[in-house]
CSV table of C-alpha atoms in Angstrom, one decimal:
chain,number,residue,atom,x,y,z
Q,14,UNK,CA,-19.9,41.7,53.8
Q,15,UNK,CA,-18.2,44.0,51.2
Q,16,UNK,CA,-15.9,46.9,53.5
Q,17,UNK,CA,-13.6,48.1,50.6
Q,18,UNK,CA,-13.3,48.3,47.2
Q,19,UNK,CA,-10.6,49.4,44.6
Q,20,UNK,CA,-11.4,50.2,41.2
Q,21,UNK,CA,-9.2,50.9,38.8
Q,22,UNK,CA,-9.9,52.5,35.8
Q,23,UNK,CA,-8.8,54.0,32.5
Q,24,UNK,CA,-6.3,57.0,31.3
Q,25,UNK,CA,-8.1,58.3,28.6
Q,26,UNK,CA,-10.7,60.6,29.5
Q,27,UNK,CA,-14.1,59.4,27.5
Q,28,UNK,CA,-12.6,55.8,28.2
Q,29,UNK,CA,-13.0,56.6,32.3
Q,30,UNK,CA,-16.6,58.4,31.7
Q,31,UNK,CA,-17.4,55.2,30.2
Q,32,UNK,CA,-16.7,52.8,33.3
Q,33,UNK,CA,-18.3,55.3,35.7
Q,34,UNK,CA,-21.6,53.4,35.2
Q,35,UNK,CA,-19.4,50.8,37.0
Q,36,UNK,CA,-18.7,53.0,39.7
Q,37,UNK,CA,-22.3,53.7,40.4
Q,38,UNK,CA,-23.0,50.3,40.5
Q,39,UNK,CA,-21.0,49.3,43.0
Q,40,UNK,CA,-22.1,51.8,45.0
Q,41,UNK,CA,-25.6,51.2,45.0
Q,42,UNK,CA,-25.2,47.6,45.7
Q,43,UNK,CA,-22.4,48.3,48.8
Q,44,UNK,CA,-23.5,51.4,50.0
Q,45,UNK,CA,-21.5,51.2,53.1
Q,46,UNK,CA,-18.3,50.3,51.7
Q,47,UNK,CA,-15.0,52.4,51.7
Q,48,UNK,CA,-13.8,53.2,48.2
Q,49,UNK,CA,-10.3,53.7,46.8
Q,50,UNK,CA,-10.2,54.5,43.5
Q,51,UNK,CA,-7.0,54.6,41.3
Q,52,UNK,CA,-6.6,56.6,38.0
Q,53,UNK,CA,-4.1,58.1,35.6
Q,54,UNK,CA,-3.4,62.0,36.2
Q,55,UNK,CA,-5.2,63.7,33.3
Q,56,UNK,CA,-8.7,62.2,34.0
Q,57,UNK,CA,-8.2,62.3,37.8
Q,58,UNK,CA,-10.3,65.7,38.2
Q,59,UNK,CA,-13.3,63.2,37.4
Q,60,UNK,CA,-12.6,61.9,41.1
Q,61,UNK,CA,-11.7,65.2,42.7
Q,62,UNK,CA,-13.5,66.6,45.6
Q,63,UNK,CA,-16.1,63.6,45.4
Q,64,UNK,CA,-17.7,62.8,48.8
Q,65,UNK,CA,-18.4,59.4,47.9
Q,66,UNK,CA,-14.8,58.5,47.1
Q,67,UNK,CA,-12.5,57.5,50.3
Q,68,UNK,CA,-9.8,57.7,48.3
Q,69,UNK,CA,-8.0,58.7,45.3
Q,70,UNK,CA,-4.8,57.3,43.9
Q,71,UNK,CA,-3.0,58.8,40.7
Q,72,UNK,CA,-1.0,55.9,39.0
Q,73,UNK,CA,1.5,56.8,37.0
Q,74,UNK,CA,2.3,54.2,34.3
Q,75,UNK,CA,5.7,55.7,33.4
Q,76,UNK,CA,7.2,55.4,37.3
Q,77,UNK,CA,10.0,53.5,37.7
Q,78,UNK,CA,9.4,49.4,38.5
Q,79,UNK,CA,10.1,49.8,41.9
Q,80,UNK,CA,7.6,52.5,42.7
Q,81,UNK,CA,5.0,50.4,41.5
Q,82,UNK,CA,6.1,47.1,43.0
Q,83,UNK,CA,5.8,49.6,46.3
Q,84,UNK,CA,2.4,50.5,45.6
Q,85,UNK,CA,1.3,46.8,44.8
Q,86,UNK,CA,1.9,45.8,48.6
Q,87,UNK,CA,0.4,49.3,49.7
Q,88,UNK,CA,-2.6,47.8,48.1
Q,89,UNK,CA,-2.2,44.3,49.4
Q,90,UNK,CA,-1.9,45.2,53.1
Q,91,UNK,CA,-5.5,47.0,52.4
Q,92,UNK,CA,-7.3,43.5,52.4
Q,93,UNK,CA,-10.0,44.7,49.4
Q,94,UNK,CA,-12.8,42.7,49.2
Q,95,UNK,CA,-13.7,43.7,45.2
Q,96,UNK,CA,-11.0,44.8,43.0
Q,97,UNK,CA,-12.1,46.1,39.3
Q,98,UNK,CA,-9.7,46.3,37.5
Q,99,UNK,CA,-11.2,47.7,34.0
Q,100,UNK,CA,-7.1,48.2,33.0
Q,101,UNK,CA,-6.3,44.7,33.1
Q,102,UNK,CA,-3.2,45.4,35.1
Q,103,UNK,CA,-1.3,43.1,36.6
Q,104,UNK,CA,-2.5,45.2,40.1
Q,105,UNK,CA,-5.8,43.3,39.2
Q,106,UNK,CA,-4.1,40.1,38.5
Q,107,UNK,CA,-2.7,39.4,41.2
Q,108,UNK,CA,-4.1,41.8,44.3
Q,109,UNK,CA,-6.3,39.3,46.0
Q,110,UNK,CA,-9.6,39.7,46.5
Q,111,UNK,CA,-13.4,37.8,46.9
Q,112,UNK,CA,-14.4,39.5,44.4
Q,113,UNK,CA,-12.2,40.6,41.1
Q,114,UNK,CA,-12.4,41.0,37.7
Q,115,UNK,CA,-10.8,38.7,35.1
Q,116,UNK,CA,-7.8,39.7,32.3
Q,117,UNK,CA,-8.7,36.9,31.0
Q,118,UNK,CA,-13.0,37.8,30.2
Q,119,UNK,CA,-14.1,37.2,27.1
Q,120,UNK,CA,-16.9,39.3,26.3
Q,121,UNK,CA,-19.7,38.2,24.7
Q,122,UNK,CA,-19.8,39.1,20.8
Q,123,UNK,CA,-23.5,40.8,21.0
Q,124,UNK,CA,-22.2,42.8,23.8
Q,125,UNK,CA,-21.0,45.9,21.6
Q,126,UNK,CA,-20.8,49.1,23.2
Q,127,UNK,CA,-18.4,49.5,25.9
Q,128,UNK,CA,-20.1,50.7,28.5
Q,129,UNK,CA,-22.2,47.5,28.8
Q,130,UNK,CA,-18.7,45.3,28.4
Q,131,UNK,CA,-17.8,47.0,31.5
Q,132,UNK,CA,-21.0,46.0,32.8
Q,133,UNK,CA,-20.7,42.8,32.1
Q,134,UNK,CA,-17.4,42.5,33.5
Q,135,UNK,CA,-18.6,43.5,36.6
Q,136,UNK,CA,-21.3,41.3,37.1
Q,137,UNK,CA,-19.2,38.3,36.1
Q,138,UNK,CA,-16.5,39.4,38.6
Q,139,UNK,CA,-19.5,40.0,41.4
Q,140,UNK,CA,-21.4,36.6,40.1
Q,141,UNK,CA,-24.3,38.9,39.9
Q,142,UNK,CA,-26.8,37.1,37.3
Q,143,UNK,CA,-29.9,39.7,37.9
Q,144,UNK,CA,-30.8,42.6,35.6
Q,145,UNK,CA,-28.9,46.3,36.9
Q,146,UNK,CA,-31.5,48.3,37.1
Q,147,UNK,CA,-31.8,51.9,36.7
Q,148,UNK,CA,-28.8,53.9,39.2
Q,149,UNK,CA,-28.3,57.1,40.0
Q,150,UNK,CA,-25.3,58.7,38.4
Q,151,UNK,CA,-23.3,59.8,41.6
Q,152,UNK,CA,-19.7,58.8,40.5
Q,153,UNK,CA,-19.0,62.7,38.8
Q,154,UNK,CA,-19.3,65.4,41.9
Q,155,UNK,CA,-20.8,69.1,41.0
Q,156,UNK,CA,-20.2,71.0,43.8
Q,157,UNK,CA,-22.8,74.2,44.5
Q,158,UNK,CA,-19.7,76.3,43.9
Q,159,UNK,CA,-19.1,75.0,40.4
Q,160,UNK,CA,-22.9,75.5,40.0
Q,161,UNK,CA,-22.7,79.5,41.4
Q,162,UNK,CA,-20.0,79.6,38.6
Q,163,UNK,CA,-21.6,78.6,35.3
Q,164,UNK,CA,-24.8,80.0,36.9
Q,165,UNK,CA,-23.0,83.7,36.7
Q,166,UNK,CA,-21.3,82.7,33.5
Q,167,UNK,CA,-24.4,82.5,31.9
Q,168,UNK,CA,-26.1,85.6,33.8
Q,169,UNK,CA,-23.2,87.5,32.8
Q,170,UNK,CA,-23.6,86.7,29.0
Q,171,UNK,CA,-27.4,87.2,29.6
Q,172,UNK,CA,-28.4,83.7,29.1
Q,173,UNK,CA,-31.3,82.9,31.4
Q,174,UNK,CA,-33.1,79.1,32.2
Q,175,UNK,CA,-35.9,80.4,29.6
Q,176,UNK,CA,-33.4,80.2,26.8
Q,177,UNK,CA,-32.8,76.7,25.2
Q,178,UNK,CA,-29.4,76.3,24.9
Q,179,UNK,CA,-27.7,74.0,22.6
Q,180,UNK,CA,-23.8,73.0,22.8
Q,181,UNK,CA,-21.7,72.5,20.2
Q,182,UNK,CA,-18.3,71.0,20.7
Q,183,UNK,CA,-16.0,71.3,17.5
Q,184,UNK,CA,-12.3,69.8,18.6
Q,185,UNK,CA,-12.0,66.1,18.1
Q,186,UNK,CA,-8.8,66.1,16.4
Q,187,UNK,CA,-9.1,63.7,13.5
Q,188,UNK,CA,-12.0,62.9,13.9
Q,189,UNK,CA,-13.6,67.0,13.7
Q,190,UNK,CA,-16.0,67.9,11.0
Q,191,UNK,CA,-14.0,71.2,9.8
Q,192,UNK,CA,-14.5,74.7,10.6
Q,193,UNK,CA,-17.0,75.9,7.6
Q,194,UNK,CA,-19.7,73.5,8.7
Q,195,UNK,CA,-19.8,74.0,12.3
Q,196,UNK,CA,-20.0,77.9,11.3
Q,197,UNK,CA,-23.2,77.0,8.7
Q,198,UNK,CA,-24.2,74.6,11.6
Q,199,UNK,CA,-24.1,77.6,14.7
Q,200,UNK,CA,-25.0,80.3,12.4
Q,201,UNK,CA,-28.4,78.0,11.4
Q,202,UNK,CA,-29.1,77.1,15.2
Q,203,UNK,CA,-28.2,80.3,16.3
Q,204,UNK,CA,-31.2,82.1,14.4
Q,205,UNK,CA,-33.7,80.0,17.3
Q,206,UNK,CA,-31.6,78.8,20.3
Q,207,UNK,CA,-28.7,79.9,22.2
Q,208,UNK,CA,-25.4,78.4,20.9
Q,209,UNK,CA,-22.4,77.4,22.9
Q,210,UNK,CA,-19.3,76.2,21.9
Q,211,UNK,CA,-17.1,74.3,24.3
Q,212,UNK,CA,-13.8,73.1,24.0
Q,213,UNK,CA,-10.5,73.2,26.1
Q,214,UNK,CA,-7.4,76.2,26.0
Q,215,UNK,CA,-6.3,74.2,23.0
Q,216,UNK,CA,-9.3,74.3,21.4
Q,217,UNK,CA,-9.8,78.3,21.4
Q,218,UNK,CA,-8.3,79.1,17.8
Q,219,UNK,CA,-10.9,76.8,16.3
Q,220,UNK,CA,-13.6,77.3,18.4
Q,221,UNK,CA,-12.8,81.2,17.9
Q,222,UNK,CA,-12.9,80.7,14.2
Q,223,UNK,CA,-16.3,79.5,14.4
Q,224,UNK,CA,-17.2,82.2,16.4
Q,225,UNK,CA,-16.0,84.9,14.7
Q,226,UNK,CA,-17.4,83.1,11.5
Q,227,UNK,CA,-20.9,83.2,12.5
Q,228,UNK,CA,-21.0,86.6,13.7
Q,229,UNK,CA,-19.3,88.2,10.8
Q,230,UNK,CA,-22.0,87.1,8.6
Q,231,UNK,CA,-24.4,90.3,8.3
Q,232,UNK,CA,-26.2,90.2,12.2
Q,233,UNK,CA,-27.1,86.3,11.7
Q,234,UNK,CA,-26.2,85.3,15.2
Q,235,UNK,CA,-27.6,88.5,16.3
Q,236,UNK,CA,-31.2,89.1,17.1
Q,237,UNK,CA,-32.5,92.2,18.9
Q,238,UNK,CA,-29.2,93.3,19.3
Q,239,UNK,CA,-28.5,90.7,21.7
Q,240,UNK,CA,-25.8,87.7,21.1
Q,241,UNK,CA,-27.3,84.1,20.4
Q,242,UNK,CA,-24.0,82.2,20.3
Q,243,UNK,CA,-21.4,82.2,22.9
Q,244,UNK,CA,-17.6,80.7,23.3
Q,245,UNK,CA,-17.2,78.8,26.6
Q,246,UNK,CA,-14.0,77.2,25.7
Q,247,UNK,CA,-11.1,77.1,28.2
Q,248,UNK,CA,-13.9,78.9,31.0
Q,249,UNK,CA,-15.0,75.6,32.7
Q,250,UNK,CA,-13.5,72.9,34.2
Q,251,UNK,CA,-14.6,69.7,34.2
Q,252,UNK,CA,-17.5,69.4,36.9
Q,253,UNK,CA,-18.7,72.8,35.4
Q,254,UNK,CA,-19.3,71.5,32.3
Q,255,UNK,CA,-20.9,68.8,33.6
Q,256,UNK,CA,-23.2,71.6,34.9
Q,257,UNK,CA,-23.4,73.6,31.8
Q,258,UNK,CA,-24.2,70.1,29.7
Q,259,UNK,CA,-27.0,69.7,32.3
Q,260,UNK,CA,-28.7,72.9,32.0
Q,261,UNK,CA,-28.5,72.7,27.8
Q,262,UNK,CA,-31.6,71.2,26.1
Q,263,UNK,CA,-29.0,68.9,23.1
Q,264,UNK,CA,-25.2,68.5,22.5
Q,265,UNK,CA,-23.6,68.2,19.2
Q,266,UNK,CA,-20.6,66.3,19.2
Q,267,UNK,CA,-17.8,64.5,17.5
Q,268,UNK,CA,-16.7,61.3,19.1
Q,269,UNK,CA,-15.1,62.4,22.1
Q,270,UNK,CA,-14.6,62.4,25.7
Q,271,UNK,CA,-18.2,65.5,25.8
Q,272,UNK,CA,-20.3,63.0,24.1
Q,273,UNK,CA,-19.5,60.2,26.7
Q,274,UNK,CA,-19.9,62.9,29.6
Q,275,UNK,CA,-22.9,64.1,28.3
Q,276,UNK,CA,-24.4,60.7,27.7
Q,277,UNK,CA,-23.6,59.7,31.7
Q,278,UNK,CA,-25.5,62.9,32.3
Q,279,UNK,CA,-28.8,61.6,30.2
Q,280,UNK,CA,-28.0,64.9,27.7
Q,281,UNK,CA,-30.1,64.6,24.2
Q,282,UNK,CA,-27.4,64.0,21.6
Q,283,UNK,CA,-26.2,64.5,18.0
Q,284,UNK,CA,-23.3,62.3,17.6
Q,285,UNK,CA,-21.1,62.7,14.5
Q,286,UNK,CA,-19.4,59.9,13.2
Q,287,UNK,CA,-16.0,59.2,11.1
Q,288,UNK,CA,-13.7,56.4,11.4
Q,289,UNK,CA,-14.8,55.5,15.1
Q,290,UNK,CA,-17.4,53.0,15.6
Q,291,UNK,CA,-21.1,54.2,16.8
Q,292,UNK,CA,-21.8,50.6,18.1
Q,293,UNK,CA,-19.0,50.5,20.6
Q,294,UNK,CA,-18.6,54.0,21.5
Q,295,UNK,CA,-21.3,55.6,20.6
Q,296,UNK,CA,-23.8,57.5,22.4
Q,297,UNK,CA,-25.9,55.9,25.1
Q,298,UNK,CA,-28.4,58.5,26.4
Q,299,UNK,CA,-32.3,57.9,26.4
Q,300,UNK,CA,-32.4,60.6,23.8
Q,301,UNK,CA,-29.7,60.6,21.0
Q,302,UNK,CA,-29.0,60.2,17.2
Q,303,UNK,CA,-25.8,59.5,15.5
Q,304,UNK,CA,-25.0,61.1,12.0
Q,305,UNK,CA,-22.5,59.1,9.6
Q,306,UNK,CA,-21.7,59.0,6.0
Q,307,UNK,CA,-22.4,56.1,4.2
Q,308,UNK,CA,-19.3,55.5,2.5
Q,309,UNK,CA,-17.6,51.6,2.3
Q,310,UNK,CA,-14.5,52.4,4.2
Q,311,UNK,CA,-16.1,53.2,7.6
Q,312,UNK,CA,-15.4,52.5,10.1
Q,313,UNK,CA,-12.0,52.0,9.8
Q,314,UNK,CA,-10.8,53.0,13.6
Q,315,UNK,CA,-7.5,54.4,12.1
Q,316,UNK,CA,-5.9,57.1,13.6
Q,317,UNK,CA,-4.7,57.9,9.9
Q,318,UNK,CA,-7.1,57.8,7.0
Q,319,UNK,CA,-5.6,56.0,4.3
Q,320,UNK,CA,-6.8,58.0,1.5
Q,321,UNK,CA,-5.4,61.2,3.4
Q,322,UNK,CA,-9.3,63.1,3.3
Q,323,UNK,CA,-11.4,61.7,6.4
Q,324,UNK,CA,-14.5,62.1,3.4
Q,325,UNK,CA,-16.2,60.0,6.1
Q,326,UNK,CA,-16.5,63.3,8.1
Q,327,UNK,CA,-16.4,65.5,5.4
Q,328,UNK,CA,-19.5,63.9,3.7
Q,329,UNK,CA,-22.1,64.7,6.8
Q,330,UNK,CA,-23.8,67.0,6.0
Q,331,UNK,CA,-25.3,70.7,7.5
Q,332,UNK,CA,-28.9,69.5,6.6
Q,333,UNK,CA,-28.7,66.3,8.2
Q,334,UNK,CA,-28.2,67.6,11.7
Q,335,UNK,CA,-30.5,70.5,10.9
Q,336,UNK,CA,-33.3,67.7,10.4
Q,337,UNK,CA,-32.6,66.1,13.1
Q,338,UNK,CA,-32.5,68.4,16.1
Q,339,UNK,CA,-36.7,69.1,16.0
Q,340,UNK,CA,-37.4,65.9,16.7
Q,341,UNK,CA,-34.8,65.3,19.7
Q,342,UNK,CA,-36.2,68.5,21.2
């Protein structure tokens, strides 16, 4: 009988929404089981405040040797009976356990995307050979006051459940599609659905730009003297968005962290593409499409493009999402 589990999971953001299928997982198959869950700071607040999380540890990869030496025999003494490790740390190595997964794996070439690499590391470590069926996504807690939040966000901006709301998330850093088209883009949208731009603190210059850039443009975002596109950025944190994401009708996104969240959530997606690859981390909701230029050089998976341009971004264009959005609605 499985009593306790640690998983331990990734630092970057989108890289942890991706292994939360994992989570869910394990869950459903040990219901009863206490679970410890250990992950870097920044995409902690995934794990925060979940009821169906024992426990939360925040490793810190920079600590000194002996800290973590200290926190590998904390863990020991817990006699786990499953230890993920999607990491591969040498916590997963070597922490004992009946069931664990391998550093070691090799992953099947067909298997592409990561999410299902992560699945298939867990069924390997479990010796599971059956089919995971469909599971409930459980693994990212919205609590009703995060809910009452967004809820009066949107009543305050005089958004109501009748509108259909799109979302439009601009910042990717190198791998964004520029300013002018996500203004053509929202000022287009924003003549027949509700617009919202999301983004974090750091993201408010550009998602302001865009703002600013639609409504400047004789009354185009405006109809009946009331606002059709909105800038949400730095408002929510993270299980709000999840809420906001959840009440929108389609998500246009770079290749970030929000297109992973909103693909957990089962959001209907239009995924822009660069120098990132759409078979590995693409979207994976029922409903999604991804958008790339056809050029020989992508994708690359640089973090620098060599011909100093990103045309691979800047060669998407307006009319292709435009096309696109009817039929995922």
């Amino acid at each position: 009988m499985v009593k306790k589990i640690l998983f331990f999971t990734l630092s970057n953001f989108g890289d942890v929404i991706l292994t939360l299928p994992v989570l869910d997982v394990l869950r459903k198959m040990y219901p009863q089981a206490e679970i410890t869950v250990m992950v870097g700071a920044r995409p902690s607040e995934i794990f925060k405040n979940n009821p169906y999380i024992n426990n939360l540890i925040i490793y810190d990869k920079y600590a000194p040797l002996r800290e973590k030496i200290r926190l590998f025999f904390q863990l020991k003494k817990q006699n786990f009976d499953v230890v993920i490790d999607l990491r591969n740390t040498l916590y997963g190595a070597l922490l004992p356990a009946r069931f664990k997964t391998s550093p070691f794996l090799r992953v099947p070439r067909h298997i592409r995307h990561m999410k299902e690499q992560n699945l298939y590391r867990l069924k390997k470590a479990l010796r599971y050979r059956e089919p995971i069926s469909q599971i409930e996504t459980k693994s990212l807690f919205i609590s009703q006051e995060d809910k009452n939040y967004v809820n009066s966000l949107l009543q305050k901006n005089k958004i109501s459940s009748a509108d259909k709301i799109i979302i439009v998330s601009p910042a990717a850093g190198r791998k964004t599609w520029g300013r002018e088209k996500f203004i053509q883009l929202c000022r287009s949208l924003s003549n027949k659905y509700i617009v919202i731009l999301i983004g974090r603190k750091v993201d408010k210059e550009l998602t302001q730009n865009i703002y600013h850039g639609c409504i400047s443009s004789a009354g185009e975002s405006i109809v009946s003297g009331r606002s059709k596109i909105f800038d949400f950025a730095g408002l929510t944190n993270l299980a709000q968005l999840a809420f906001l994401l959840k009440l929108s009708s389609l998500v246009v996104v770079c290749d970030t962290g929000v297109l992973h969240l909103a693909s957990y959530l089962n959001i209907p997606i239009v995924g822009l593409f660069g120098p990132s690859d759409e078979q590995r981390y693409g979207p994976w909701s029922d409903k999604f499409k991804v958008v790339a230029a056809r050029i020989d050089c992508r994708p690359c998976k640089s973090s620098e493009c060599k011909f100093d341009t990103v045309e691979c971004m800047q060669k998407i264009e307006v009319s292709q999402i435009l096309d696109i959005i009817p039929h995922l609605l």
